Structures are given as C-alpha cells and as structure tokens.
GROMACS .gro file of C-alpha atoms in nm:
model
  155
    1MET     CA    1   1.240  -3.234   0.515
    2GLY     CA    2   1.284  -2.974   0.268
    3HIS     CA    3   0.961  -2.775   0.223
    4ILE     CA    4   0.714  -2.596   0.455
    5ASP     CA    5   0.381  -2.437   0.415
    6LEU     CA    6   0.367  -2.133   0.694
    7ILE     CA    7   0.022  -2.010   0.705
    8ILE     CA    8   0.090  -1.623   0.814
    9THR     CA    9  -0.262  -1.529   0.851
   10GLU     CA   10  -0.639  -1.688   0.836
   11ASP     CA   11  -0.739  -1.332   0.713
   12CYS     CA   12  -0.859  -1.254   0.345
   13ASN     CA   13  -0.973  -0.929   0.183
   14GLY     CA   14  -1.162  -1.191   0.005
   15CYS     CA   15  -1.504  -1.382   0.059
   16CYS     CA   16  -1.438  -1.672  -0.250
   17ASP     CA   17  -1.733  -1.881  -0.240
   18TYR     CA   18  -1.520  -2.209  -0.196
   19CYS     CA   19  -1.264  -2.084   0.069
   20PHE     CA   20  -1.123  -2.356   0.337
   21MET     CA   21  -1.031  -2.040   0.554
   22GLU     CA   22  -1.403  -1.946   0.561
   23GLY     CA   23  -1.537  -1.869   0.961
   24LYS     CA   24  -1.163  -1.923   1.071
   25ARG     CA   25  -1.067  -1.609   1.263
   26PRO     CA   26  -0.863  -1.332   1.160
   27ARG     CA   27  -0.550  -1.409   1.330
   28ALA     CA   28  -0.192  -1.394   1.198
   29MET     CA   29   0.085  -1.577   1.311
   30GLU     CA   30   0.336  -1.434   1.568
   31ALA     CA   31   0.640  -1.401   1.466
   32ALA     CA   32   0.842  -1.630   1.777
   33THR     CA   33   0.579  -1.936   1.594
   34ALA     CA   34   0.745  -1.837   1.267
   35GLU     CA   35   1.115  -1.825   1.353
   36ARG     CA   36   1.026  -2.183   1.530
   37ALA     CA   37   0.945  -2.320   1.203
   38VAL     CA   38   1.227  -2.192   1.004
   39GLU     CA   39   1.404  -2.358   1.300
   40PHE     CA   40   1.235  -2.693   1.264
   41LEU     CA   41   1.270  -2.687   0.865
   42LEU     CA   42   1.664  -2.644   0.924
   43ASP     CA   43   1.683  -2.939   1.225
   44HIS     CA   44   1.516  -3.145   0.973
   45CYS     CA   45   1.661  -3.084   0.654
   46GLY     CA   46   1.942  -3.343   0.675
   47ASP     CA   47   2.233  -3.286   0.427
   48LEU     CA   48   1.991  -3.040   0.139
   49LYS     CA   49   2.181  -2.714   0.071
   50THR     CA   50   1.843  -2.580  -0.032
   51VAL     CA   51   1.506  -2.576   0.186
   52ASN     CA   52   1.194  -2.424   0.077
   53LEU     CA   53   0.935  -2.167   0.260
   54LEU     CA   54   0.597  -2.106   0.118
   55PHE     CA   55   0.412  -1.806   0.235
   56PHE     CA   56   0.026  -1.924   0.267
   57GLY     CA   57  -0.324  -1.776   0.387
   58GLY     CA   58  -0.615  -1.642   0.439
   59GLU     CA   59  -0.380  -1.359   0.199
   60PRO     CA   60  -0.032  -1.354   0.312
   61LEU     CA   61   0.004  -1.039   0.149
   62LEU     CA   62  -0.198  -0.891   0.460
   63GLU     CA   63   0.079  -0.986   0.670
   64PHE     CA   64   0.402  -0.814   0.486
   65GLY     CA   65   0.589  -0.704   0.745
   66LEU     CA   66   0.566  -1.040   0.936
   67ILE     CA   67   0.690  -1.183   0.579
   68GLN     CA   68   1.014  -0.899   0.611
   69HIS     CA   69   1.051  -1.037   0.934
   70ILE     CA   70   1.079  -1.428   0.813
   71ILE     CA   71   1.281  -1.341   0.498
   72ALA     CA   72   1.486  -1.131   0.752
   73TYR     CA   73   1.566  -1.426   1.001
   74ARG     CA   74   1.641  -1.676   0.711
   75GLU     CA   75   1.901  -1.426   0.612
   76ARG     CA   76   2.069  -1.426   0.965
   77ARG     CA   77   2.012  -1.817   0.963
   78SER     CA   78   2.127  -1.892   0.628
   79ALA     CA   79   2.446  -1.680   0.707
   80GLU     CA   80   2.492  -1.902   1.043
   81THR     CA   81   2.371  -2.230   0.876
   82GLY     CA   82   2.499  -2.217   0.494
   83LYS     CA   83   2.183  -2.336   0.402
   84LYS     CA   84   1.989  -2.156   0.125
   85PHE     CA   85   1.590  -2.007   0.133
   86ALA     CA   86   1.344  -2.084  -0.159
   87PHE     CA   87   1.068  -1.865  -0.099
   88SER     CA   88   0.708  -1.849  -0.280
   89ILE     CA   89   0.377  -1.706  -0.190
   90THR     CA   90   0.043  -1.782  -0.287
   91THR     CA   91  -0.181  -1.491  -0.327
   92ASN     CA   92  -0.475  -1.353  -0.480
   93GLY     CA   93  -0.238  -1.059  -0.583
   94THR     CA   94  -0.459  -0.773  -0.511
   95LEU     CA   95  -0.260  -0.629  -0.239
   96LEU     CA   96   0.051  -0.611  -0.438
   97THR     CA   97   0.217  -0.294  -0.536
   98PRO     CA   98   0.512  -0.178  -0.677
   99PRO     CA   99   0.753  -0.172  -0.344
  100MET     CA  100   0.609  -0.503  -0.285
  101LEU     CA  101   0.715  -0.657  -0.570
  102ALA     CA  102   1.067  -0.469  -0.568
  103TYR     CA  103   1.161  -0.592  -0.196
  104PHE     CA  104   1.004  -0.959  -0.347
  105ASN     CA  105   1.239  -0.935  -0.649
  106ARG     CA  106   1.532  -0.857  -0.470
  107LYS     CA  107   1.456  -1.112  -0.218
  108GLY     CA  108   1.422  -1.403  -0.498
  109VAL     CA  109   1.074  -1.477  -0.379
  110LYS     CA  110   0.820  -1.634  -0.643
  111PHE     CA  111   0.485  -1.623  -0.662
  112LEU     CA  112   0.186  -1.830  -0.711
  113LEU     CA  113  -0.098  -1.598  -0.868
  114SER     CA  114  -0.477  -1.714  -0.838
  115LEU     CA  115  -0.692  -1.660  -1.123
  116ASP     CA  116  -0.961  -1.861  -1.182
  117GLY     CA  117  -1.064  -1.885  -1.549
  118THR     CA  118  -1.223  -1.581  -1.728
  119ARG     CA  119  -1.289  -1.230  -1.600
  120GLU     CA  120  -1.666  -1.358  -1.530
  121MET     CA  121  -1.561  -1.683  -1.374
  122HIS     CA  122  -1.289  -1.537  -1.151
  123ASN     CA  123  -1.510  -1.288  -1.029
  124ARG     CA  124  -1.791  -1.479  -0.938
  125HIS     CA  125  -1.591  -1.703  -0.694
  126ARG     CA  126  -1.342  -1.504  -0.624
  127LYS     CA  127  -1.499  -1.190  -0.458
  128LEU     CA  128  -1.345  -0.924  -0.283
  129LYS     CA  129  -1.476  -0.776   0.063
  130SER     CA  130  -1.457  -0.425  -0.089
  131GLY     CA  131  -1.674  -0.528  -0.342
  132GLU     CA  132  -1.389  -0.457  -0.648
  133SER     CA  133  -1.344  -0.701  -0.931
  134PRO     CA  134  -1.040  -0.882  -0.851
  135TRP     CA  135  -0.972  -0.974  -1.177
  136ASP     CA  136  -0.951  -0.641  -1.295
  137ILE     CA  137  -0.745  -0.505  -1.030
  138VAL     CA  138  -0.466  -0.858  -1.090
  139VAL     CA  139  -0.473  -0.802  -1.491
  140SER     CA  140  -0.373  -0.385  -1.374
  141LYS     CA  141  -0.081  -0.551  -1.231
  142LEU     CA  142   0.031  -0.797  -1.478
  143PRO     CA  143   0.282  -0.564  -1.596
  144LEU     CA  144   0.456  -0.501  -1.270
  145PHE     CA  145   0.512  -0.880  -1.260
  146LYS     CA  146   0.659  -0.883  -1.628
  147ARG     CA  147   0.874  -0.573  -1.499
  148TYR     CA  148   1.007  -0.764  -1.163
  149GLN     CA  149   0.967  -1.098  -1.284
  150PRO     CA  150   0.959  -1.138  -1.621
  151TRP     CA  151   1.061  -1.524  -1.577
  152GLN     CA  152   0.715  -1.580  -1.468
  153GLY     CA  153   0.508  -1.828  -1.634
  154THR     CA  154   0.128  -1.967  -1.622
  155ARG     CA  155  -0.019  -2.302  -1.578
   0.00000   0.00000   0.00000
C-alpha cells in the first residue's frame, strides 16, 4: 500500500449543492489519529521508497495547523525510516494565502484545485457560506499558484 487519503476535517467554508459531506458534523481529525494513519501507511508500504498522502475534507485548509503538524511528523519519521512522502491536497482554493502557498511550496505539497467549468457554473454549484463568488476568489489567486508552483497544470 503506497497511498492514503486523510479526511482531516468534515467542515467546509462552502455549501456545494452536490457535496457528499453535507450534513456531517464540522469536526476535525485529531493529531494523534493523523499520526496513527502515517504509521499505518509506513507499516504497510513494503519496499516502496515513496508513499503518497492526500489531505482531503471538507475543506482541508480549515485545518492548516493540523496539516503543518502532519508534515512535521512525517519529516521526523522520514529521517528515521528513510521513506519519502509525496503530499497533495484537494481544496476549493478560496482560503489559500501567500504564506500558505509559500509553506506548501517549501514542503513540496501539490494541489488538486476544484474548478467546475465556467464562472457561472462554478458559482452556481460551489457556493460559499459567506455568499462571495468562489470563482472570483480562486481566479484572483491563480497568479499565486503560478508564482509558487509554476509547473502546475490543468485537466
């Protein structure tokens, strides 16, 4: 086994009309649970030199401190085991800040950014609880992505 998805929170700043987390309690994963998940991955990865961990939610950026904790824990465990970790995060992108992107860039975290078609379509289906336009927020952050992760692509 070389990959694990960590649903680090069931909370979100959005209210998408097709969300599978709707109705869940807004709770976050405990740091100890995340550490056990990392250990589980290490215990079951066999001879793999690199293992993959995806931060998922809800909106995982609501738990940025927990993400930092998990990455720091991984750094300690990598030094002890010799295993490398590849991190990625699935996010709606609306909470990203320049310091977050700089941190993720330093740590080699890749992004899976959710954009649903056109501005009209995206805003219709991926509403924010704040009432703001998620499309406008994400598009305004694209220069940050280009600055910190210029190799990123789309599909």
